[in-house]
Tab-separated table of C-alpha atoms and ligand atoms in Angstrom:
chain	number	residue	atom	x	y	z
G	1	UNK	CA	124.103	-8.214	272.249
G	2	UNK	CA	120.618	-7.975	272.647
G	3	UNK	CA	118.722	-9.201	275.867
G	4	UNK	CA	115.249	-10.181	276.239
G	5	UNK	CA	114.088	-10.208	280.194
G	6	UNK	CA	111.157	-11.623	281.152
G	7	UNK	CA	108.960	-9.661	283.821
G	8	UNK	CA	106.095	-10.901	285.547
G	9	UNK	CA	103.161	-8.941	286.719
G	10	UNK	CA	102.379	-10.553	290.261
G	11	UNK	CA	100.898	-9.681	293.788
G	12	UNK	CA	102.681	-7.105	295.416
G	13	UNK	CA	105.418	-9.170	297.689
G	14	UNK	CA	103.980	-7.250	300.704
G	15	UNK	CA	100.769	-7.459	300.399
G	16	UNK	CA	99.176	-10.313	302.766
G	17	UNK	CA	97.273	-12.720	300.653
G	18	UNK	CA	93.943	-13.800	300.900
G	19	UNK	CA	92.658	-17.648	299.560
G	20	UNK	CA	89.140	-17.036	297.798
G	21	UNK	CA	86.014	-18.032	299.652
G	22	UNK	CA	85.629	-21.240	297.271
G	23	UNK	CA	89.231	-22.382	297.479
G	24	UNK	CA	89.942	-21.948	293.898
G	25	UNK	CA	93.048	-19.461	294.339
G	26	UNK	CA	94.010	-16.838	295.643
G	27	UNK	CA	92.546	-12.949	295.611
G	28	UNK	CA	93.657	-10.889	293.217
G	29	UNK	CA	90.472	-8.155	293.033
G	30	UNK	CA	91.482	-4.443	294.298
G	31	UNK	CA	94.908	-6.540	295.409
G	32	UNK	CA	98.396	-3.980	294.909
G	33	UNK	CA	100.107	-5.913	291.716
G	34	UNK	CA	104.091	-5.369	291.089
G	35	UNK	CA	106.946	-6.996	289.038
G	36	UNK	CA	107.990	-10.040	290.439
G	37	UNK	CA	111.027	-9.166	292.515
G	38	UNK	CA	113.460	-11.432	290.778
G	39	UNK	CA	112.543	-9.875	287.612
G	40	UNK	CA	113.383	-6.583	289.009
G	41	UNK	CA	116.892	-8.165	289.796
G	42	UNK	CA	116.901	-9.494	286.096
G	43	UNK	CA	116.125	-6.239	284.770
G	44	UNK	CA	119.144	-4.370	287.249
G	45	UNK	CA	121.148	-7.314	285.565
G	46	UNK	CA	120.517	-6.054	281.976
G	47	UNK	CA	121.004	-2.661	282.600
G	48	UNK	CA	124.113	-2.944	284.240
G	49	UNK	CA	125.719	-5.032	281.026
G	50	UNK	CA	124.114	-2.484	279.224
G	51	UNK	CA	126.253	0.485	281.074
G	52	UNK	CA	129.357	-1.928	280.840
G	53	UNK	CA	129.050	-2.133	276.796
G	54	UNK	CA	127.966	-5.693	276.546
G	55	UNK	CA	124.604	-5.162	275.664
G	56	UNK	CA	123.100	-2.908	273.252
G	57	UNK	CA	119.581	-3.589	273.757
G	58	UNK	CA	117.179	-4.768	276.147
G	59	UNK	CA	113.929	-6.094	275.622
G	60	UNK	CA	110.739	-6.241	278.325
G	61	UNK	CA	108.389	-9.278	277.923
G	62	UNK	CA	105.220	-9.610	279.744
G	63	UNK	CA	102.753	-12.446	279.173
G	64	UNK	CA	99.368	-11.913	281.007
G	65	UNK	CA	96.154	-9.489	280.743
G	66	UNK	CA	96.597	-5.425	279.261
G	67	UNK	CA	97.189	-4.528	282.895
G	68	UNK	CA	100.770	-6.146	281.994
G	69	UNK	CA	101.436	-3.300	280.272
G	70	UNK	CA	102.552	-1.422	283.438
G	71	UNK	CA	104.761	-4.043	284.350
G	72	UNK	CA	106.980	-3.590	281.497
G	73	UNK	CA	106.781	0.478	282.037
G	74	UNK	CA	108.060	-0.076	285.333
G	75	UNK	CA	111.346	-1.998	283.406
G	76	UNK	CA	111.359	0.495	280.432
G	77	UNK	CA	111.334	3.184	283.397
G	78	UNK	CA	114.173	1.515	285.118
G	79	UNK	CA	115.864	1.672	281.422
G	80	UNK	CA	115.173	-1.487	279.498
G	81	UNK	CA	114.503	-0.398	275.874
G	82	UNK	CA	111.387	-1.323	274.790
G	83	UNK	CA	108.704	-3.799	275.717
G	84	UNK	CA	106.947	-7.046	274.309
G	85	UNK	CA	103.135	-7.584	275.590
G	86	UNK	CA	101.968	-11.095	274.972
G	87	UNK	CA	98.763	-10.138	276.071
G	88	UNK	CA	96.091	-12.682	277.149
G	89	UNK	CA	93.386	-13.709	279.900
G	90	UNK	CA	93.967	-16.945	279.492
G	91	UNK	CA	95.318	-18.766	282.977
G	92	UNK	CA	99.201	-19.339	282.366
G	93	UNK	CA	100.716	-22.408	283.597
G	94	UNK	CA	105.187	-22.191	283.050
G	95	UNK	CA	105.019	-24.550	279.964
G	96	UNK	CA	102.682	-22.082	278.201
G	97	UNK	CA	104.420	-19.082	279.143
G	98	UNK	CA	108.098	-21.211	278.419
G	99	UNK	CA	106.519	-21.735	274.417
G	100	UNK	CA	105.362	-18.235	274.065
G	101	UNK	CA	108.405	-16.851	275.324
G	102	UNK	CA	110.655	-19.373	272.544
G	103	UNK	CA	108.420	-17.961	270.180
G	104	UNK	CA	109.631	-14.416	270.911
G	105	UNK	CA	113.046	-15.581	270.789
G	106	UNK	CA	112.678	-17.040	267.537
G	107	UNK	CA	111.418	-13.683	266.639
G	108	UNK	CA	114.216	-11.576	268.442
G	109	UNK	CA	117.417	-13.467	268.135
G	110	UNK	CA	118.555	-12.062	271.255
G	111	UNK	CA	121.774	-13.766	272.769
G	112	UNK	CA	120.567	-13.786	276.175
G	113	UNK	CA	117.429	-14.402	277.959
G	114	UNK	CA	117.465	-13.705	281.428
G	115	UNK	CA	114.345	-14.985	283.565
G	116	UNK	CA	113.639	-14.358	287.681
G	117	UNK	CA	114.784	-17.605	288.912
G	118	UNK	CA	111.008	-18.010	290.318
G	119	UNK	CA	107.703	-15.861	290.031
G	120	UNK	CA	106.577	-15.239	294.056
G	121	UNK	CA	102.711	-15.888	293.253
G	122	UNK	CA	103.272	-19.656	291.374
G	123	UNK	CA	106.602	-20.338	292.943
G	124	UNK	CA	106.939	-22.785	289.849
G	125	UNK	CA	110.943	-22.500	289.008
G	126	UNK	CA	110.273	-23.817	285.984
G	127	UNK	CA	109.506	-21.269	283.249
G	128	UNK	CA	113.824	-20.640	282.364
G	129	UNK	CA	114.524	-24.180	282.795
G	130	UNK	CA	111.984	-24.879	280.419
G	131	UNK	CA	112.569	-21.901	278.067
G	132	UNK	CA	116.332	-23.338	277.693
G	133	UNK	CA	115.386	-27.203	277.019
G	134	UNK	CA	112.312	-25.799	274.236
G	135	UNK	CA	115.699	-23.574	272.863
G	136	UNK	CA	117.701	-26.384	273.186
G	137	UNK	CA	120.083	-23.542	274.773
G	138	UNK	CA	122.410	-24.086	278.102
G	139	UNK	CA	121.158	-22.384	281.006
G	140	UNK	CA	122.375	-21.036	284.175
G	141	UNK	CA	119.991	-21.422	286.616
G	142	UNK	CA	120.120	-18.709	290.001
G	143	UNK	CA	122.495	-16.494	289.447
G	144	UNK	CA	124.082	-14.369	292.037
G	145	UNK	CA	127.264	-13.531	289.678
G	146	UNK	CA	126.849	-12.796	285.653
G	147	UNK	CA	130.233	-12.096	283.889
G	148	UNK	CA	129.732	-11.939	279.964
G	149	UNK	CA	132.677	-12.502	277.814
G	150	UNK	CA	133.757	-13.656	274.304
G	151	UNK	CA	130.720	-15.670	273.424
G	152	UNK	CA	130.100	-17.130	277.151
G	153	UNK	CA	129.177	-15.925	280.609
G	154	UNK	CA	130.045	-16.998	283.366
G	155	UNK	CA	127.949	-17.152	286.816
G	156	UNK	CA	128.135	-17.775	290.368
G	157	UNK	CA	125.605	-20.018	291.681
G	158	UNK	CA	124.670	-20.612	295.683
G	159	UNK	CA	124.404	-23.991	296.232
G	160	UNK	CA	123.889	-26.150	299.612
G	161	UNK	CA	127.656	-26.500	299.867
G	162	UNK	CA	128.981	-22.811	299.209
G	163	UNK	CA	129.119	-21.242	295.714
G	164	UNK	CA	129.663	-23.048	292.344
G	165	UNK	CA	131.169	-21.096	288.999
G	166	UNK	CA	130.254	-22.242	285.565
G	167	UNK	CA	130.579	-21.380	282.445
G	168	UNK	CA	127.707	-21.240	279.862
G	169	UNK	CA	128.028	-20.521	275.544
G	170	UNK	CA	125.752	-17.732	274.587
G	171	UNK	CA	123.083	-17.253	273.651
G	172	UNK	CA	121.636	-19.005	276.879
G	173	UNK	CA	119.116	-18.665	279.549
G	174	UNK	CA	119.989	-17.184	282.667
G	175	UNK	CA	117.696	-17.059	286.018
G	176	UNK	CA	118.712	-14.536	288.869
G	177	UNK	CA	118.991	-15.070	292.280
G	178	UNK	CA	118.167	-12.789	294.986
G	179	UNK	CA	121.797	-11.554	295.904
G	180	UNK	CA	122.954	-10.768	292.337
G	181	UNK	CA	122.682	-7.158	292.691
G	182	UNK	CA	120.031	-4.558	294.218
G	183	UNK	CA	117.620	-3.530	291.739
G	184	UNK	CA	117.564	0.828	291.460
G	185	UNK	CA	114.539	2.321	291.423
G	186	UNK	CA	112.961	4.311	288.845
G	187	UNK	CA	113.956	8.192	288.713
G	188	UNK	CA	111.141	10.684	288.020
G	189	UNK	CA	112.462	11.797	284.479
G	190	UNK	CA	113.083	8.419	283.424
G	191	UNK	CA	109.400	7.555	284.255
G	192	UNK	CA	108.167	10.183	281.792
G	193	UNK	CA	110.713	9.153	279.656
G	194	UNK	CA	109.639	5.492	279.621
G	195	UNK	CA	106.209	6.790	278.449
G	196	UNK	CA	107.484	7.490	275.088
G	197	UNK	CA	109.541	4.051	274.838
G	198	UNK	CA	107.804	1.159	272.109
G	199	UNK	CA	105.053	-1.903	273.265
G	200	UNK	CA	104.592	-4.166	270.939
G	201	UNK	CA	101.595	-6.308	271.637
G	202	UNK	CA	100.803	-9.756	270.278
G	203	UNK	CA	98.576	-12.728	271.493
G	204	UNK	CA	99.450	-16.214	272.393
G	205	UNK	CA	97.079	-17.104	268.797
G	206	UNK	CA	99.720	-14.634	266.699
G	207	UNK	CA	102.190	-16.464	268.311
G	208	UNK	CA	100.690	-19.788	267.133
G	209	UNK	CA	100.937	-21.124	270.911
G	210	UNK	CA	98.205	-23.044	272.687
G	211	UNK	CA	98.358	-21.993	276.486
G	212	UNK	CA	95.615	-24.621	277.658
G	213	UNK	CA	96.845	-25.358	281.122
G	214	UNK	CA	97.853	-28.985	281.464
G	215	UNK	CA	97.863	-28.823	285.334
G	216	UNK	CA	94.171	-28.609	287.439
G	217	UNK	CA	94.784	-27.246	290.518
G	218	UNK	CA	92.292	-28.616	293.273
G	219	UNK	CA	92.071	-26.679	296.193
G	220	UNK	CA	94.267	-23.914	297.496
G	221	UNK	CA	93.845	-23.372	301.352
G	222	UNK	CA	95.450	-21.170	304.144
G	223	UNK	CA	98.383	-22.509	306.447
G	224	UNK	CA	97.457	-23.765	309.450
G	225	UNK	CA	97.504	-20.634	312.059
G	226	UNK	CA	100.606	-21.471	314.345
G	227	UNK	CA	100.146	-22.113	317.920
G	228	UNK	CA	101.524	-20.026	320.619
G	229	UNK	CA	104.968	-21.645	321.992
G	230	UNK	CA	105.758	-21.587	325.429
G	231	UNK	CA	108.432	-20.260	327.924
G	232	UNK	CA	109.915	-23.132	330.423
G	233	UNK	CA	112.130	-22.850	333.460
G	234	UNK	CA	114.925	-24.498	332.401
G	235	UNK	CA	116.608	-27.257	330.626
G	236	UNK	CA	115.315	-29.774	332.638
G	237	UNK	CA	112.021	-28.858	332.563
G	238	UNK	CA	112.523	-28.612	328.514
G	239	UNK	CA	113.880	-32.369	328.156
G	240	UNK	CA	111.014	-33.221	330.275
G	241	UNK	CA	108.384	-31.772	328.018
G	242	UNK	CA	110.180	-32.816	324.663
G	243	UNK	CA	110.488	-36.558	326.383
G	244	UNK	CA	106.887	-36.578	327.929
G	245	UNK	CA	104.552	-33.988	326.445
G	246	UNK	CA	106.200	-33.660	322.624
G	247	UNK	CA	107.571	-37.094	322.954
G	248	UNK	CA	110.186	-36.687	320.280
G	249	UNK	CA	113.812	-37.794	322.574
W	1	AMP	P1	108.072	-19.491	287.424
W	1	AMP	O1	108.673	-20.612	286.641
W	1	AMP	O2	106.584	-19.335	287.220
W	1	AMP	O3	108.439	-19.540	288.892
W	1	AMP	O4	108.681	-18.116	286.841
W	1	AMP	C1	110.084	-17.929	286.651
W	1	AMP	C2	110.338	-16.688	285.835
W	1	AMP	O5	109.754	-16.828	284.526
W	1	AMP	C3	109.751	-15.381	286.367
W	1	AMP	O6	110.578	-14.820	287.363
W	1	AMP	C4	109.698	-14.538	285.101
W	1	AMP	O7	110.979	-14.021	284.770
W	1	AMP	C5	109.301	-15.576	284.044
W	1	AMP	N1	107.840	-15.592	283.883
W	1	AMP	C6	106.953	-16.480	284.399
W	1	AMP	N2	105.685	-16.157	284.058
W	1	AMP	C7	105.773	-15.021	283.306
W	1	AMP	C8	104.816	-14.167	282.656
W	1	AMP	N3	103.496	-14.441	282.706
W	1	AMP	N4	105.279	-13.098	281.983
W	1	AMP	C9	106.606	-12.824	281.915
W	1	AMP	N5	107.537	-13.580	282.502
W	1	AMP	C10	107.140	-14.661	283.192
């Protein structure tokens, strides 16, 4: 089976972000960029049912400017096969990158997708979701189980209530959640080696897929800083400031 895992290039998850002097978005100039970390987990995914025989090839996608490139080295380095570069400058809302990703599909036949169940910089959670209903494939959203077998997989899900199993017919889309497994990091050999591994690059015009964002976004500010709290006596003294000061008993 073939498996196409999408990987996007975003800020660095610790890098402290900084809203742009005209409240238009956020800072990306001379900012550390990284794979998304639940595309890291989506990659471990793929290369584990790649070690246990169920997949024979795994595919990289990255949609977003050349510098996505290094993105998919980092999953080629952690052993994903090759890589797919949709490359463009254009902003990318999840609908855009949901059609160019179907169009890759439709290209690779794979019979699995398998998407981070959100990118860290948008926080969308839409882009699989999507992905599946434009297929018209099941999906099984935030995974933190994936067992592959006979045509289906099966997957552990955290919900509110504890942990629901279901069952899903391949080929489908599957989005990983954070406990699913802990992503390895690269080794020094397989870094070189990754060097040598195939990019394909294509646009979103190749691909025949308008990306015009259908979404304005208005102003993007910082949080509110948080006040200091304060240390009381005792419990009396508490009830009397949440009854009198806070007034909320
Ligand atoms: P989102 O719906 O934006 O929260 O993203 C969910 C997932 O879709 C991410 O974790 C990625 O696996 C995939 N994705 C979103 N945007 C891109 C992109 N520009 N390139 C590759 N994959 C992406």
């Amino acid at each position: 089976m073939k498996v196409l895992i999408a990987v996007k290039r975003v800020i660095d998850f610790n890098v402290k972000i900084r809203v742009k002097s005209d409240n238009s978005g956020i800072e990306t100039a001379n900012v550390k960029m990284s794979m998304n970390p639940f595309d890291e987990i989506a990659v471990e995914e793929a290369i584990r049912l790649k070690e246990a025989g169920t997949a024979d090839e795994l595919v990289a996608v990255s949609i977003g400017t050349a510098q996505s490139s290094e993105t998919i080295r980092t999953a080629l380095a952690m052993g994903a096969d090759r890589g797919i570069l949709v490359e463009t400058d254009a902003e990318l809302q999840p609908l855009a990158v949901a059609k160019l990703l179907k169009a890759i599909v439709d290209k690779e036949n794979p019979g699995m997708v398998v998407v981070g169940k959100q990118a860290i910089d948008d926080d969308a959670n839409q882009t699989g979701q999507m992905l599946a209903a434009l297929l018209g494939w099941p999906q099984g959203t935030f995974a933190s189980k994936l067992e592959p077998a006979d045509g289906t997989a099966t997957l552990v899900r955290e919900v509110d209530d504890g942990l629901q199993t279901i069952q899903v017919k391949l080929p489908a889309v599957i989005s990983t959640d954070l406990r699913l497994n802990e992503p390895r990091y690269a080794s020094l050999p397989n870094i070189m080696k990754a060097k040598k591994k195939p990019i394909d690059t294509t646009t979103p015009d190749e691909l025949g897929v308008d990306v015009t964002p259908r979404l304005e976004t208005i102003n993007v500010v910082e949080p509110p800083v948080r006040e200091a709290g304060e240390i009381v006596a005792d419990a009396a003294q508490l009830i009397d400031k949440l009854k009198n000061e806070a007034k909320v008993i």
